[in-house]
CSV table of C-alpha atoms in Angstrom, one decimal:
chain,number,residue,atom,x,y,z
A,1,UNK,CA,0.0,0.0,0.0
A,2,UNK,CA,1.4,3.1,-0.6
A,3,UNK,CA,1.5,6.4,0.8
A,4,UNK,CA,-0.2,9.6,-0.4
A,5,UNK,CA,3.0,11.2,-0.3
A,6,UNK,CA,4.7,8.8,-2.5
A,7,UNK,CA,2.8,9.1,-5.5
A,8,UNK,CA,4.1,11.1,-8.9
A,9,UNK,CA,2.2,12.0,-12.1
A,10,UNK,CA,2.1,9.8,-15.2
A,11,UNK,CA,4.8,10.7,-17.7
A,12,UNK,CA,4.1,12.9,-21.0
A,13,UNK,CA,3.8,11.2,-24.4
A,14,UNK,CA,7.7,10.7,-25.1
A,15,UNK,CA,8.4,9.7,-21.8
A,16,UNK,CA,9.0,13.6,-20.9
A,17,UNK,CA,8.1,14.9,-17.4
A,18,UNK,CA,5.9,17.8,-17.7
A,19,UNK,CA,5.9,20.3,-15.1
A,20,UNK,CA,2.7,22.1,-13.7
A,21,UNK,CA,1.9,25.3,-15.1
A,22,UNK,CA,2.9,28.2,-13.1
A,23,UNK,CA,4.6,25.9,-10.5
A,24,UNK,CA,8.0,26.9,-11.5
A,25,UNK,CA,9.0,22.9,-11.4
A,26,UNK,CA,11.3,22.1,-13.9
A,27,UNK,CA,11.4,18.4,-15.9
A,28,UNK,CA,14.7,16.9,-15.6
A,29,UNK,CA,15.5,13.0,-16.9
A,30,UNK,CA,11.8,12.4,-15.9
A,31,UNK,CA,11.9,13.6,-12.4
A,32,UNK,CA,10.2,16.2,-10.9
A,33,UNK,CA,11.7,18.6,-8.6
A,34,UNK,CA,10.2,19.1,-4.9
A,35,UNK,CA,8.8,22.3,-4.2
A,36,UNK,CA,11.0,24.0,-1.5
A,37,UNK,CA,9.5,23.1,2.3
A,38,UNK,CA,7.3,26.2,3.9
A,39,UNK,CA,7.3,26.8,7.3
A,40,UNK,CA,5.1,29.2,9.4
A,41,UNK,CA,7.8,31.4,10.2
A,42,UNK,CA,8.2,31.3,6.3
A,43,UNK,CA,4.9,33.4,6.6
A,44,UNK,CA,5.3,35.7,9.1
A,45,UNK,CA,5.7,39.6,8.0
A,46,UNK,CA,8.9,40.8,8.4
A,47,UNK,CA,9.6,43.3,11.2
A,48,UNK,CA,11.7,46.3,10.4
A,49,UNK,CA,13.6,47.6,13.2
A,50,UNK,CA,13.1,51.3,11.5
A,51,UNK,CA,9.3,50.8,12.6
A,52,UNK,CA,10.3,50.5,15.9
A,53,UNK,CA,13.1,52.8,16.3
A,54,UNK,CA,13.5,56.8,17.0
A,55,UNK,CA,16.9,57.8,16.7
A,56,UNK,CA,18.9,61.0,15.8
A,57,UNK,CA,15.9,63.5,16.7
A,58,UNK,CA,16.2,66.9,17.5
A,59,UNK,CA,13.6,69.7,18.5
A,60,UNK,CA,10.0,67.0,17.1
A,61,UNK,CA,7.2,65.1,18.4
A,62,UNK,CA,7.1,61.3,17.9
A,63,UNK,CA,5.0,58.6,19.1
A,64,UNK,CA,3.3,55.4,18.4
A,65,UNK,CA,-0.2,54.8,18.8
A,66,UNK,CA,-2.2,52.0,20.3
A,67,UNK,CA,-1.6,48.7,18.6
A,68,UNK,CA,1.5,50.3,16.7
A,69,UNK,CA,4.1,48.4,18.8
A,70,UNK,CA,2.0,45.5,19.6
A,71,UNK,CA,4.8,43.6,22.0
A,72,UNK,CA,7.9,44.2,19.8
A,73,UNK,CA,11.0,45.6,21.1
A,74,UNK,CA,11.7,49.8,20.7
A,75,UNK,CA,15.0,52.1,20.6
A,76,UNK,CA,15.1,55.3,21.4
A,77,UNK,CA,18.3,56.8,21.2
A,78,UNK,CA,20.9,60.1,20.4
A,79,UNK,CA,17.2,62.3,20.9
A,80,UNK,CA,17.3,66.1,21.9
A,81,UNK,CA,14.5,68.4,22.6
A,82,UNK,CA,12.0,65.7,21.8
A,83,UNK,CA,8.7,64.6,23.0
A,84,UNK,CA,8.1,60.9,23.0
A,85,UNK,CA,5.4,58.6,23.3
A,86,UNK,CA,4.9,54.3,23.1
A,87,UNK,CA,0.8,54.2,23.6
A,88,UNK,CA,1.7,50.7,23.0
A,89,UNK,CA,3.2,47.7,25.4
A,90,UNK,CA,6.2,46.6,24.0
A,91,UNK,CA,8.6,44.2,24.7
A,92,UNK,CA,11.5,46.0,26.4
A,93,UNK,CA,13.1,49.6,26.0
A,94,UNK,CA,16.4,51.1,25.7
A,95,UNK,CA,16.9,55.1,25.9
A,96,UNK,CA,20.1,55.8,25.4
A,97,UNK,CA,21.8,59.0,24.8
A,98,UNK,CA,18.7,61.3,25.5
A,99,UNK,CA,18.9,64.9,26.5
A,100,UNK,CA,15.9,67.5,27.9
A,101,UNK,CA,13.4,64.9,26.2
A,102,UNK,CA,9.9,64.1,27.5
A,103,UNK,CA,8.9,60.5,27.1
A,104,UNK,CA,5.6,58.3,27.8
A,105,UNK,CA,6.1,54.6,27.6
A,106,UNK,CA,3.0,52.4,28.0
A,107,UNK,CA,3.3,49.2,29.6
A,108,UNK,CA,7.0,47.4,29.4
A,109,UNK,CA,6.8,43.4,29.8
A,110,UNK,CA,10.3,42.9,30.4
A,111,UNK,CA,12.9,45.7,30.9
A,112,UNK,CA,13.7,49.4,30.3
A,113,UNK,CA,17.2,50.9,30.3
A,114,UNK,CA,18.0,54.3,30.7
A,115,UNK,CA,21.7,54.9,29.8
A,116,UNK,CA,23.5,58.2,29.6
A,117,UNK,CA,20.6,60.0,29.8
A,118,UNK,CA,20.0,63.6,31.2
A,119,UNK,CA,17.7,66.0,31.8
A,120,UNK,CA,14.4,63.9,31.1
A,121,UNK,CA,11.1,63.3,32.3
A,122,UNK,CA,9.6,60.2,32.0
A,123,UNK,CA,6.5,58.4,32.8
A,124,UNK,CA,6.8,54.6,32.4
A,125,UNK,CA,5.3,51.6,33.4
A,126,UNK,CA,7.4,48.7,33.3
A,127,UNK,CA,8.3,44.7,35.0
A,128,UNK,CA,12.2,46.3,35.6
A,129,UNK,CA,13.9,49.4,35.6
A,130,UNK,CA,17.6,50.5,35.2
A,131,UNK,CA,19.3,53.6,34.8
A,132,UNK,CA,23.2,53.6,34.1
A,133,UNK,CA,25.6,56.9,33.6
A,134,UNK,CA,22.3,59.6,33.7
A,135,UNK,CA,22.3,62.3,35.7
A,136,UNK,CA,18.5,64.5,36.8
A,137,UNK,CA,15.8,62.4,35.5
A,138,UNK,CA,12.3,62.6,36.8
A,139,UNK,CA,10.3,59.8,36.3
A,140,UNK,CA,6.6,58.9,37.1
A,141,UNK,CA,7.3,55.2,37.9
A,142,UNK,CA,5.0,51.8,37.6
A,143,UNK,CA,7.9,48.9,38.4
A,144,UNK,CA,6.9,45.3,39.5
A,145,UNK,CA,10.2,44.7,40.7
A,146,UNK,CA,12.4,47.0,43.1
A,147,UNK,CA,14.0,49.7,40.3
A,148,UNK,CA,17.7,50.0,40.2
A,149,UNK,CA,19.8,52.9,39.5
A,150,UNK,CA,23.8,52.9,38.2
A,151,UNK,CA,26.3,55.6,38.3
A,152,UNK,CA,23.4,57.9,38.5
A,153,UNK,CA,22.6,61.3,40.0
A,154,UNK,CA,20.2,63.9,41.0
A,155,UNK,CA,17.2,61.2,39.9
A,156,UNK,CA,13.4,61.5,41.0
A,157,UNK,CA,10.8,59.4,41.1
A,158,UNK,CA,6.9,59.4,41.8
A,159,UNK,CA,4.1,57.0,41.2
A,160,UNK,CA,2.7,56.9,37.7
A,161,UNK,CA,-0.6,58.6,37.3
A,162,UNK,CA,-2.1,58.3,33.8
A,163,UNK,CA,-5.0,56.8,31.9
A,164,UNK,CA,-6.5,56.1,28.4
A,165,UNK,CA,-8.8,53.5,27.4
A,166,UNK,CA,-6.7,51.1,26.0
A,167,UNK,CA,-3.8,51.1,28.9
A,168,UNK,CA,-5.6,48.5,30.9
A,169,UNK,CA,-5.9,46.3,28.3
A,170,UNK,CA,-2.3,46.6,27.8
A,171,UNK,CA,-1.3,46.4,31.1
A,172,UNK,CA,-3.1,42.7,30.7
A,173,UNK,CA,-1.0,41.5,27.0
A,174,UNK,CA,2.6,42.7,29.1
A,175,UNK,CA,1.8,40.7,32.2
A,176,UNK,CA,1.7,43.4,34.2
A,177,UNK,CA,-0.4,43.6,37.7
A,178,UNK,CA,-1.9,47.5,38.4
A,179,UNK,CA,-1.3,46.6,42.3
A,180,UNK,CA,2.5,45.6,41.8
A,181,UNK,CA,4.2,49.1,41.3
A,182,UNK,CA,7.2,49.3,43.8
A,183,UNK,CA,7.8,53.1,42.5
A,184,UNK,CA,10.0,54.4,45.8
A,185,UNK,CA,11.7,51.5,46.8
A,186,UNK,CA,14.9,52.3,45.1
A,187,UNK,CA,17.7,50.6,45.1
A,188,UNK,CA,21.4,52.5,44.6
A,189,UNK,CA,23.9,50.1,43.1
A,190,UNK,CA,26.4,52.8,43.4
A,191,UNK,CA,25.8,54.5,46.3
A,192,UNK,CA,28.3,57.8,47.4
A,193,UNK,CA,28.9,58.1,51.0
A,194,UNK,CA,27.4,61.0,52.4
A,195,UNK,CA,25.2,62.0,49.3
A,196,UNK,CA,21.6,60.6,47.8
A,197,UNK,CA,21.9,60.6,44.2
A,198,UNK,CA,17.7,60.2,44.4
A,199,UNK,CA,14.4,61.2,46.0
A,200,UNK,CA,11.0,61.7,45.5
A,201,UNK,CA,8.9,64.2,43.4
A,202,UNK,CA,6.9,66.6,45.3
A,203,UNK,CA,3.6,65.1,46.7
A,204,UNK,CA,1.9,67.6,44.8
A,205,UNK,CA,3.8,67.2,41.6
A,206,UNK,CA,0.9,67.5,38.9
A,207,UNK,CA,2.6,64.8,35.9
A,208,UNK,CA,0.9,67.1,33.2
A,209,UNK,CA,3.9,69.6,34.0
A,210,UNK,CA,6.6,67.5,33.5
A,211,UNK,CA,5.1,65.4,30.5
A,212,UNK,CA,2.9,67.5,28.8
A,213,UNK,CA,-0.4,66.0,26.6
A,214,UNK,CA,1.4,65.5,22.5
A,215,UNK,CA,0.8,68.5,20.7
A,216,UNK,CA,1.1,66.4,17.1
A,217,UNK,CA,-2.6,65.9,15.8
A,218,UNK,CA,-1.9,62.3,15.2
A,219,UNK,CA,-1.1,61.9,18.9
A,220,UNK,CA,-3.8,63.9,20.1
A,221,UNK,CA,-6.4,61.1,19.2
A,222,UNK,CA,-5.1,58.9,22.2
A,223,UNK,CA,-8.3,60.3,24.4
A,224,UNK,CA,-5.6,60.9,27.9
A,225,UNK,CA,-6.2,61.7,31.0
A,226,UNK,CA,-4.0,62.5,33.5
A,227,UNK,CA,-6.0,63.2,36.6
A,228,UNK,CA,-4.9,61.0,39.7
A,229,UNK,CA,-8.3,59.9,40.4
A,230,UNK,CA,-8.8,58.4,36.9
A,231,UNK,CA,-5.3,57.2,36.8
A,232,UNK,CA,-5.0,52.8,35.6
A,233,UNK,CA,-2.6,52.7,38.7
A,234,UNK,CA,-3.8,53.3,42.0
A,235,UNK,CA,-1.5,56.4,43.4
A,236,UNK,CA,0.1,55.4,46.4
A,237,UNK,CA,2.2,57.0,49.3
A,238,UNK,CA,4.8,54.5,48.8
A,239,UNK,CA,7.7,55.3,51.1
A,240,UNK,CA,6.9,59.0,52.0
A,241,UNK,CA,6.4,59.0,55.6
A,242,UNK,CA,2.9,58.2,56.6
A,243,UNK,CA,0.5,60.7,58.8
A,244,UNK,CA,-0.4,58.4,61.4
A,245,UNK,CA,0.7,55.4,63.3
A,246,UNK,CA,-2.2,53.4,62.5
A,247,UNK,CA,-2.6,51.2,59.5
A,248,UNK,CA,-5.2,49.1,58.0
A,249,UNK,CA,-4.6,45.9,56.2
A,250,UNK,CA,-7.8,44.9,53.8
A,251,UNK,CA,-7.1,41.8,51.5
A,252,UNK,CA,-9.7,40.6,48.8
A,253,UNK,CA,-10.0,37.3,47.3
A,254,UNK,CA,-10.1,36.2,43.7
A,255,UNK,CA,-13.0,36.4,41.4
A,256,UNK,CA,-15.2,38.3,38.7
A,257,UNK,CA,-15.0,41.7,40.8
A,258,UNK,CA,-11.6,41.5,42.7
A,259,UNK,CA,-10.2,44.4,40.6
A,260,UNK,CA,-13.2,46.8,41.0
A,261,UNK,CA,-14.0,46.1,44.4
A,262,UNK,CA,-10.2,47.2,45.5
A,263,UNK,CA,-11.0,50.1,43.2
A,264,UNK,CA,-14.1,50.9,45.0
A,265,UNK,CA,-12.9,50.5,48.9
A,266,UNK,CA,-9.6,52.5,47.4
A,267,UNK,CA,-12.2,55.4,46.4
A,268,UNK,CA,-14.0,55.0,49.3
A,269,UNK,CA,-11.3,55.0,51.9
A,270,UNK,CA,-9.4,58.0,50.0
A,271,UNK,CA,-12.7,60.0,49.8
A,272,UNK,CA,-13.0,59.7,54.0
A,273,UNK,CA,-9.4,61.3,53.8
A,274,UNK,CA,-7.3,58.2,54.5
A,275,UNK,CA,-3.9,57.6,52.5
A,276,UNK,CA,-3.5,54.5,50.3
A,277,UNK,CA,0.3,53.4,51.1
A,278,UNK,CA,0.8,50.6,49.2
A,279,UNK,CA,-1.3,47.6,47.0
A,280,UNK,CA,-0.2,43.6,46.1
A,281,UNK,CA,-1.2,41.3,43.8
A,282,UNK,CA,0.1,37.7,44.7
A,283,UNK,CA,-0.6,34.3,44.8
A,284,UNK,CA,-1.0,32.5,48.9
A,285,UNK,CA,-0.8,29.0,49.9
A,286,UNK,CA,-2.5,27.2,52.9
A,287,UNK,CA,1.2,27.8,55.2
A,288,UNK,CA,1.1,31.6,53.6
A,289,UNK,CA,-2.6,32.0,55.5
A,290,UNK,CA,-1.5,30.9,58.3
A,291,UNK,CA,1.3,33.2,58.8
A,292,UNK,CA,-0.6,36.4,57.5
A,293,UNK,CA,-3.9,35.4,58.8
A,294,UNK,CA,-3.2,33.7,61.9
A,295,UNK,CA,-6.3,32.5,63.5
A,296,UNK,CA,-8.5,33.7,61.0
A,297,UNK,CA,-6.7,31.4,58.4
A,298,UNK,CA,-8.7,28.3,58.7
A,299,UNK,CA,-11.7,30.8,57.0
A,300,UNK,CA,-9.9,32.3,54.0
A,301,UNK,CA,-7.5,29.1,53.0
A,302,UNK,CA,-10.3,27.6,50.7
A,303,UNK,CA,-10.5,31.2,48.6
A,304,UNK,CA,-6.5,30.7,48.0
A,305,UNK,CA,-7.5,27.9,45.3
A,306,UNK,CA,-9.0,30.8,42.8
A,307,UNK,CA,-6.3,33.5,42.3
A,308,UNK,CA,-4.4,35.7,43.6
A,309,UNK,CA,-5.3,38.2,46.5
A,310,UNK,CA,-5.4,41.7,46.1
A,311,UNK,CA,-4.4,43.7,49.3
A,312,UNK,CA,-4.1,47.3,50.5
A,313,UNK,CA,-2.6,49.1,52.9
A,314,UNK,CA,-4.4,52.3,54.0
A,315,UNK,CA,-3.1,54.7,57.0
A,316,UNK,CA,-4.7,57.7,58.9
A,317,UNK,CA,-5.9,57.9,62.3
A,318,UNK,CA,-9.2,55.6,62.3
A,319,UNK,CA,-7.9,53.7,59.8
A,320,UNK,CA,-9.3,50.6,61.1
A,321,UNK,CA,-12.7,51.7,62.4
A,322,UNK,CA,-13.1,53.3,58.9
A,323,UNK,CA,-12.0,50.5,56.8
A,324,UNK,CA,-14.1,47.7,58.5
A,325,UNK,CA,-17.2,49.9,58.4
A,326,UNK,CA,-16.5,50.7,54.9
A,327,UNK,CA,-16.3,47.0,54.0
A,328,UNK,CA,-19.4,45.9,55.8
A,329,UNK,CA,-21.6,48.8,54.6
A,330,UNK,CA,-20.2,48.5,50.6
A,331,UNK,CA,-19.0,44.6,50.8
A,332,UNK,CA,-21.6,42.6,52.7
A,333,UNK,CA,-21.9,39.9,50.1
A,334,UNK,CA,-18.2,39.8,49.8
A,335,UNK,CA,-15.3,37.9,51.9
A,336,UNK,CA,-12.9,40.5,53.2
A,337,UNK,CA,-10.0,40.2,55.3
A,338,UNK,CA,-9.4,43.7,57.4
A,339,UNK,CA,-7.6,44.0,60.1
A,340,UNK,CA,-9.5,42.9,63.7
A,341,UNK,CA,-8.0,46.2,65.8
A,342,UNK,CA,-5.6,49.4,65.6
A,343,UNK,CA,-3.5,46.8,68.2
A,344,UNK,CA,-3.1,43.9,65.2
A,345,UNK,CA,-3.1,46.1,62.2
A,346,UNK,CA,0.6,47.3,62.2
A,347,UNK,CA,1.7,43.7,62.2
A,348,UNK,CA,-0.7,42.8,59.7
A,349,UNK,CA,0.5,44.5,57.2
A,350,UNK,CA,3.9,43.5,58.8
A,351,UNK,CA,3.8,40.1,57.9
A,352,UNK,CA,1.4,40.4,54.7
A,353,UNK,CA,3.9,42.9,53.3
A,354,UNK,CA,7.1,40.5,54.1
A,355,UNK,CA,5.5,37.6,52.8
A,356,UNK,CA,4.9,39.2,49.2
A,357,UNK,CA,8.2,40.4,49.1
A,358,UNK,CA,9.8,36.8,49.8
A,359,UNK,CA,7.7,35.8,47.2
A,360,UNK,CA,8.3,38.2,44.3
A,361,UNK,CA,12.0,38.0,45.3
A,362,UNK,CA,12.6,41.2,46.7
């Protein structure tokens, strides 16, 4: 029996091999030539690094919009005077050689690099961040790991604030959590003794006045907003010194409305005039429960199976009393871990806080 594969065409009249019209197969001694082999990559359309590349600008206004970038790697490099902006997630970024630009990058999966860099503001939302040889950026940060600086001074750093409708959505295709965003929690590599090559923007800093909206009419069909309350990423306090002495811890549990009922109690709580210091997303096991829970752990273990938890640090005097009353009026239907007391709460988040740390390896 043969196979299908096996099989060739009856010989022409005169024993000649005739080839297909339009095949390009050629008849040689009565055999027929293979077709060459195609293969999917065979098929792909070819990316030109051009497409995804600004280099040797001076004095313009650049950008990509949504869908433009689509996961693919970007350049930026030897710019002056420019303003820049990725609507797009990408793949990872490298700025080098950048002077008094103003740059928006849209969610990174993997890495951006600053190097010698100076005298840019940034807004960027990224899984790692590095800066090598720049001196006075200031940078409106989203990082899901702890963001490193090299051989780098007179940097500034405050939490990304920005919104348009796509961003969450690309937020999602780069991996990227809105609750991870370790924005202050900077590490030096090259620290100078006796000076701080970085601190943190004013409070108040408004991020519209360091990055302004694009001017280009191209650009200005991205519909932006840059108002706090509106921002993808919840604006935290990060590692500013808090107000009070008492913190709340309020954990939520995975399913359909994790993400908007952390939004709500975040609007809620901030609305009563309480600070929102820091947010997690992360996944717990049974022995995790046990340590942040203690001996309420036996009644949130079985909701570890469906996701990660979301959790929230919030801090103000009341902070407690506020948060549980909040949950119960708003979240009745909903399980909600919040801290029992002003007495537990500090080591609540304590050992919540640790424990996510361990486990995102910082």
């Amino acid at each position: 029996m043969g196979c299908c594969f096996s099989r060739r065409r009856k010989p022409a009249q005169g024993g000649q091999q005739q080839a297909a019209p339009g095949t390009g197969q050629e008849a040689a001694g009565g055999e027929e030539k293979a077709p060459p082999p195609q293969y999917s990559w065979d098929q792909r359309a070819k990316v030109d690094p051009k497409d995804y590349t600004f280099s040797g600008l001076k004095d313009e206004t650049v950008g990509r919009l949504p869908g433009k970038v689509a996961g693919q790697q970007f350049v930026i490099q030897d710019c002056e005077n420019c303003s820049i902006y990725i609507f797009d997630h990408s793949a990872t970024i490298t700025i080098d050689d950048c002077v008094n630009c103003q740059i928006f990058l849209g969610p990174i999966k993997g890495s951006v690099f600053f190097r010698d860099c100076k005298d840019c503001k940034c807004i960027v939302a990224c899984q790692q961040f590095r800066t090598r040889d720049c001196k006075k950026l200031e940078v409106f940060l989203c990082c899901a790991t702890q963001p490193i600086i090299e051989s780098s001074t007179s940097m500034k750093f405050g939490c990304f604030q920005y919104y348009y409708p796509e961003l969450a959505l690309q937020f999602k295709d780069a991996g990227l959590s809105i609750f991870n965003n370790t924005w202050s929690n900077i590490h030096d590599f090259t620290p100078v003794s006796g000076e701080n090559n970085w601190g943190l923007l004013p409070e108040d800093a408004v991020v519209q006045d360091y990055v302004p909206l694009p001017s280009s009419e191209e650009l200005k069909a991205v519909r932006i907003s840059t108002d706090a309350t509106r921002s993808i990423i919840p604006v935290t306090r990060g590692r500013r010194q808090k107000s009070s002495d008492e913190s709340c811890l309020a954990v939520f549990f995975a399913g359909d409305y994790t993400t908007a009922n952390a939004r709500k109690l975040i609007d809620e709580m901030t609305g009563k005039g309480f600070q929102l210091v820091q947010t997690k997303e992360v996944s717990m096991k049974a022995e995790d429960a046990h340590r942040v829970f203690q001996q309420c752990a036996s009644e949130f273990i079985p909701l570890l199976e469906k996701g990660p938890v979301v959790a929230l640090e919030f801090n103000g005097d009341g902070a407690v009393e506020g948060c549980r009353s909040t949950v119960n009026d708003v979240f009745s239907g909903t399980k909600v871990f919040v801290s029992e007391s002003k007495a537990s709460a500090s080591q609540d988040v304590d050992n919540f806080y640790n424990f996510a740390d361990m486990q995102m390896g910082m």
